[in-house]
Rosetta silent file (secondary structure, phi, psi, omega in degrees, C-alpha in Angstrom):
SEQUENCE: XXXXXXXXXXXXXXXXXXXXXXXXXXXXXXXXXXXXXXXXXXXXXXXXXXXXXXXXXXXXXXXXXXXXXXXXXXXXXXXXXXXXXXXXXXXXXXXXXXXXXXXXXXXXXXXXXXXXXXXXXXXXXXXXXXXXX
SCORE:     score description
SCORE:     0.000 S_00000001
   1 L     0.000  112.578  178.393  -17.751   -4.220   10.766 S_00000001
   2 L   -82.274  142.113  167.404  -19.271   -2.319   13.443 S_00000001
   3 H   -15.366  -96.654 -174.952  -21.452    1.247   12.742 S_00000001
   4 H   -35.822  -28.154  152.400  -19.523    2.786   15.577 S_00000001
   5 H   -37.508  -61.106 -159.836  -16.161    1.796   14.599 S_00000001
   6 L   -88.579  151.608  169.681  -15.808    2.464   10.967 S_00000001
   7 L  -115.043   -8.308 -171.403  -14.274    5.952   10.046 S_00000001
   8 L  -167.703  113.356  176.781  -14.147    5.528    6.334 S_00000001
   9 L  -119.367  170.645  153.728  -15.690    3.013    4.415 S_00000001
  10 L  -163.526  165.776  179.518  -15.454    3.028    0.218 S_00000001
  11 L  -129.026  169.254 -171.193  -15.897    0.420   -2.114 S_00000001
  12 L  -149.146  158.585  170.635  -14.431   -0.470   -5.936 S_00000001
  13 L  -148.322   93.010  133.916  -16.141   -2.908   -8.053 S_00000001
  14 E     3.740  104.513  165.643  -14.417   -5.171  -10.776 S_00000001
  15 L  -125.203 -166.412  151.542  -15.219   -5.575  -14.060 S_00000001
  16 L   -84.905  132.080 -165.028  -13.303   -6.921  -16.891 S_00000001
  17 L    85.008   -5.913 -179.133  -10.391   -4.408  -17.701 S_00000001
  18 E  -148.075  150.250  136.139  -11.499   -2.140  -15.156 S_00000001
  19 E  -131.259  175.516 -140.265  -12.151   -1.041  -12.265 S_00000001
  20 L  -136.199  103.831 -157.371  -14.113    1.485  -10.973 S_00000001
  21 L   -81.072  108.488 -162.895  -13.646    3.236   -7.194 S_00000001
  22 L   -72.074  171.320  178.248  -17.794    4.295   -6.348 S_00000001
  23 L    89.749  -38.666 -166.777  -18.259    7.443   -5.342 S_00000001
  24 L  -119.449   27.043  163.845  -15.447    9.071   -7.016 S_00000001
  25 L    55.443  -13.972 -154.891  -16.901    8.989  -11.526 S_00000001
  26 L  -101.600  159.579 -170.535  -12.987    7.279  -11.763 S_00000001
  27 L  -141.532   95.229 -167.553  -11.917    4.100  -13.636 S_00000001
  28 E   -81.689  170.038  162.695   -8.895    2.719  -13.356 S_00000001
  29 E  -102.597  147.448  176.665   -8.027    0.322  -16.215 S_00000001
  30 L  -177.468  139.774 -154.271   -6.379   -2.758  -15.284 S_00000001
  31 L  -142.567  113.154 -171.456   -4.639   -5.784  -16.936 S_00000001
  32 L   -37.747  124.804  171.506   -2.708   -8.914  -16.351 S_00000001
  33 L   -63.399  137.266 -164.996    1.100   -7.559  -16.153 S_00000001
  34 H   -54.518  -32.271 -174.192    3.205   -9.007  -19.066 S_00000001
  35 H   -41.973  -29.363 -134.054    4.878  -11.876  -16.580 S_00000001
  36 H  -140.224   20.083  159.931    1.473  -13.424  -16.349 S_00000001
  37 L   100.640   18.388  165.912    0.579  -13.189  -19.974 S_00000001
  38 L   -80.238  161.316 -166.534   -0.629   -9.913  -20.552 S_00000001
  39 L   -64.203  153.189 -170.206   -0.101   -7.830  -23.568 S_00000001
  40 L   -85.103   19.281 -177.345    2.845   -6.493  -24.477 S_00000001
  41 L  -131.692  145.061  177.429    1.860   -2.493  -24.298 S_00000001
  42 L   -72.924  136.899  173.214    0.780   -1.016  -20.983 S_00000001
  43 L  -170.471   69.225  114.144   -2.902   -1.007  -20.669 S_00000001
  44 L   170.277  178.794  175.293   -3.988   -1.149  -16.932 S_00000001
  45 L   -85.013  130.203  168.923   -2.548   -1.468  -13.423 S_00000001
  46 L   -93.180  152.813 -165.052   -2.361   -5.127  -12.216 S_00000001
  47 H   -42.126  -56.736 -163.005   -3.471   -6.310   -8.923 S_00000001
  48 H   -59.315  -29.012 -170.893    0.153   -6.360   -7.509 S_00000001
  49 H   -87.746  -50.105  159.220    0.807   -2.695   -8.710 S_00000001
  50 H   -40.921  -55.961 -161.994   -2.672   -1.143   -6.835 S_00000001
  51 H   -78.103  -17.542  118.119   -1.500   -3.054   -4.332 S_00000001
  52 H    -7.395  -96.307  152.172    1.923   -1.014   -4.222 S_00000001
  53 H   -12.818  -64.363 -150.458    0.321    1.631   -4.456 S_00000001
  54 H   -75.427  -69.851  -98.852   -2.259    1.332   -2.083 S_00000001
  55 H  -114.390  -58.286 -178.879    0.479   -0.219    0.816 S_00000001
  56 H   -64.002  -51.652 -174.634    3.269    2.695    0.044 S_00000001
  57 H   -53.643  -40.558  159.491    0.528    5.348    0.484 S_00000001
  58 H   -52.226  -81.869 -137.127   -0.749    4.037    3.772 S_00000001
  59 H   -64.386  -46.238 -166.153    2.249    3.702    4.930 S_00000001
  60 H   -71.877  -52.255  179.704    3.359    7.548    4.157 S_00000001
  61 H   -54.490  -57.205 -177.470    0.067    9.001    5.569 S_00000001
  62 H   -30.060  -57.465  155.869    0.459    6.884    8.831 S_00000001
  63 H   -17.186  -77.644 -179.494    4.288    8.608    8.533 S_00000001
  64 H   -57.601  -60.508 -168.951    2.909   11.857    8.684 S_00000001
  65 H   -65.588  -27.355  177.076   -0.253   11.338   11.250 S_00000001
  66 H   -86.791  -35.342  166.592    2.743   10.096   13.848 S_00000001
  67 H   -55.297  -45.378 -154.732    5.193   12.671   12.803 S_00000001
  68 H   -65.297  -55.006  166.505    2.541   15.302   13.226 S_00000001
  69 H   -40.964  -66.186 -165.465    1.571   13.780   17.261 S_00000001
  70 H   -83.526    5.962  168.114    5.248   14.210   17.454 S_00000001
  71 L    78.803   18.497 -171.670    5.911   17.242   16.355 S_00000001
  72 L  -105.193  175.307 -160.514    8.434   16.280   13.328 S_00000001
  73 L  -120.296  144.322  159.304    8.154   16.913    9.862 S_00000001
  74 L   -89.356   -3.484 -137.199    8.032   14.043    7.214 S_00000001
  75 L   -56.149  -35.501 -140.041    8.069   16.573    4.564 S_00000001
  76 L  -117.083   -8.373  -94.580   11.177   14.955    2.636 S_00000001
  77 L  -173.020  146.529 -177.708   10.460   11.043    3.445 S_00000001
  78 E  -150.824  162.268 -165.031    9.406    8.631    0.794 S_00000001
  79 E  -138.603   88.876 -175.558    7.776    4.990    1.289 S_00000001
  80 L  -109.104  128.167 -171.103    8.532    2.481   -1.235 S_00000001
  81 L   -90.668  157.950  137.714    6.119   -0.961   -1.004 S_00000001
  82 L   -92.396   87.778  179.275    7.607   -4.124   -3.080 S_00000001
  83 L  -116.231  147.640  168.089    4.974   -6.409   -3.645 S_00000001
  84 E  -125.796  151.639 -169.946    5.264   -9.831   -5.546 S_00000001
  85 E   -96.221  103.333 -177.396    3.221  -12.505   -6.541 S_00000001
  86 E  -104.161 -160.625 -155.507    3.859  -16.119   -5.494 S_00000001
  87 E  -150.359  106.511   81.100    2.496  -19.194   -6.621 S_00000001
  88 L   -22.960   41.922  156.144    2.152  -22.411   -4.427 S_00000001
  89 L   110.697 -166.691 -140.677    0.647  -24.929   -6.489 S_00000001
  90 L   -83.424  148.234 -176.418   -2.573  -24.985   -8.511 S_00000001
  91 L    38.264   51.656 -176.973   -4.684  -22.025   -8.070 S_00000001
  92 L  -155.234  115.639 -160.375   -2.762  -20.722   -4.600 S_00000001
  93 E  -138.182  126.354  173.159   -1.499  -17.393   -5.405 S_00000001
  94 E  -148.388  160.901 -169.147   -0.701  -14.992   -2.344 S_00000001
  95 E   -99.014  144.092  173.716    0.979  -11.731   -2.274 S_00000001
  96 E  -112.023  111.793 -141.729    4.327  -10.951   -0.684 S_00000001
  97 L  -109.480  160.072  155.114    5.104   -7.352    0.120 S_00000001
  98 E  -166.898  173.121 -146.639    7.991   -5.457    2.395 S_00000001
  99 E  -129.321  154.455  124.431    8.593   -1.237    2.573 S_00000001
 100 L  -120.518   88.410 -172.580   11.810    0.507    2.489 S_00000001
 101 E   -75.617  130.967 -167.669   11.081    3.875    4.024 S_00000001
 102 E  -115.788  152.761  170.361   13.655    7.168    3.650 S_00000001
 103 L  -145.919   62.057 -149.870   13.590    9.798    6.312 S_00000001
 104 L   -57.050  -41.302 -121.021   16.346   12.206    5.235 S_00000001
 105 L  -111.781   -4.722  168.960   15.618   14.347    7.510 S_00000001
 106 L   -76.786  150.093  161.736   15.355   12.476   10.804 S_00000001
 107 L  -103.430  144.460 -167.546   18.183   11.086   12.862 S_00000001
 108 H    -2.013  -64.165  169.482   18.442    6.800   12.814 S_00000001
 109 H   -86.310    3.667  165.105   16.514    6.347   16.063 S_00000001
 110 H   -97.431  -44.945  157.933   14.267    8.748   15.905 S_00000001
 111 H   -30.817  -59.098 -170.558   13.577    7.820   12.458 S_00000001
 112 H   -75.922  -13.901  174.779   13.276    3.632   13.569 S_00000001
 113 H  -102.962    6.422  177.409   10.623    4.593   16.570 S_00000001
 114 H  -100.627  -24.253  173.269    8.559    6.915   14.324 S_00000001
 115 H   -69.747  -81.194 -175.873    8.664    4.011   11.391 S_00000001
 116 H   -31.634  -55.735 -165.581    7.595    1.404   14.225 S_00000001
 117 H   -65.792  -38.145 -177.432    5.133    3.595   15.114 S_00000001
 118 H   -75.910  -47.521  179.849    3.206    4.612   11.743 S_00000001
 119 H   -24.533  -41.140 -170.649    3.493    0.536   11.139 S_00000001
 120 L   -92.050   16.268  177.747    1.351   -0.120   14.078 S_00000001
 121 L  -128.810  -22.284  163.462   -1.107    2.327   12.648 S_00000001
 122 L   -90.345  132.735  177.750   -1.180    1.636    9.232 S_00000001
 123 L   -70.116   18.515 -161.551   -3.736   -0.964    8.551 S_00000001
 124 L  -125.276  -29.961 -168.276   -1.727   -2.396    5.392 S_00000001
 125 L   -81.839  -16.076  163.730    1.268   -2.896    7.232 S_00000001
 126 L   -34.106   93.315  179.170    0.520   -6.200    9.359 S_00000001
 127 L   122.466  -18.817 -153.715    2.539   -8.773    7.942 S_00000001
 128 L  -116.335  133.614 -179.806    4.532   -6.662    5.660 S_00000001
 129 E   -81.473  146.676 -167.473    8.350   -6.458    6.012 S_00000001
 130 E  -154.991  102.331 -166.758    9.938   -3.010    6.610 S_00000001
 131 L   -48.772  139.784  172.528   13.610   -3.047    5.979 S_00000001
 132 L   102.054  -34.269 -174.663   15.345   -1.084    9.462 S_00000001
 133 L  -109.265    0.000    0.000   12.888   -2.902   11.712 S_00000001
């Protein structure tokens, strides 16, 4: 990763049950998801749900930093990520993600080039399907 490049870096570090985003004193908790043999009471975020998370969030700033260049408002717009976990044989686990994005407030094609557009700007979205496009 070049100096000159990066605009943000942060790091998280893994422990068991937790993890912990430096820089910021916080700790998420996190725990294998009941599917995959985890306990039956909630007690942490699982990989697949951060990664939700993470992927929907992206996507909604990107929303916003192209609406803004364009002079439109996102204000009303929601981003929902799907991600699931599949399993190809022993120890080959990969994740499989796609978006459905609302834009009440746009009309259809202005709405489908400003979604193409935050896509090619969010760095989470490569790869990831996003229902409309």
């Amino acid at each position: 990763m070049s100096q000159e490049r990066s605009i943000y870096t942060t790091t998280a570090r893994a422990r068991a049950g937790q993890v912990k985003v430096e820089g910021t004193g916080e700790t998420l908790p996190v725990a294998l998801p009941t599917a995959l043999g985890g306990a039956n009471a909630w007690e942490g975020w699982s990989p697949e749900q951060l990664h939700a998370a993470a992927l929907a969030s992206c996507m909604q700033q990107s929303l916003a930093l192209a609406a803004s260049v364009r002079g439109l408002s996102v204000e009303n717009s929601s981003v929902t990520a799907d991600v699931s976990l599949e399993h190809s044989g022993p120890l080959r686990y990969a994740f499989q993600a796609s978006m459905r994005i609302d834009l009440p407030d746009l009309e259809a094609g202005e709405s489908q080039n400003l979604i193409a557009e935050a896509a090619r700007a969010c760095p989470m979205a490569s790869g990831v399907h996003i229902d409309g496009l």
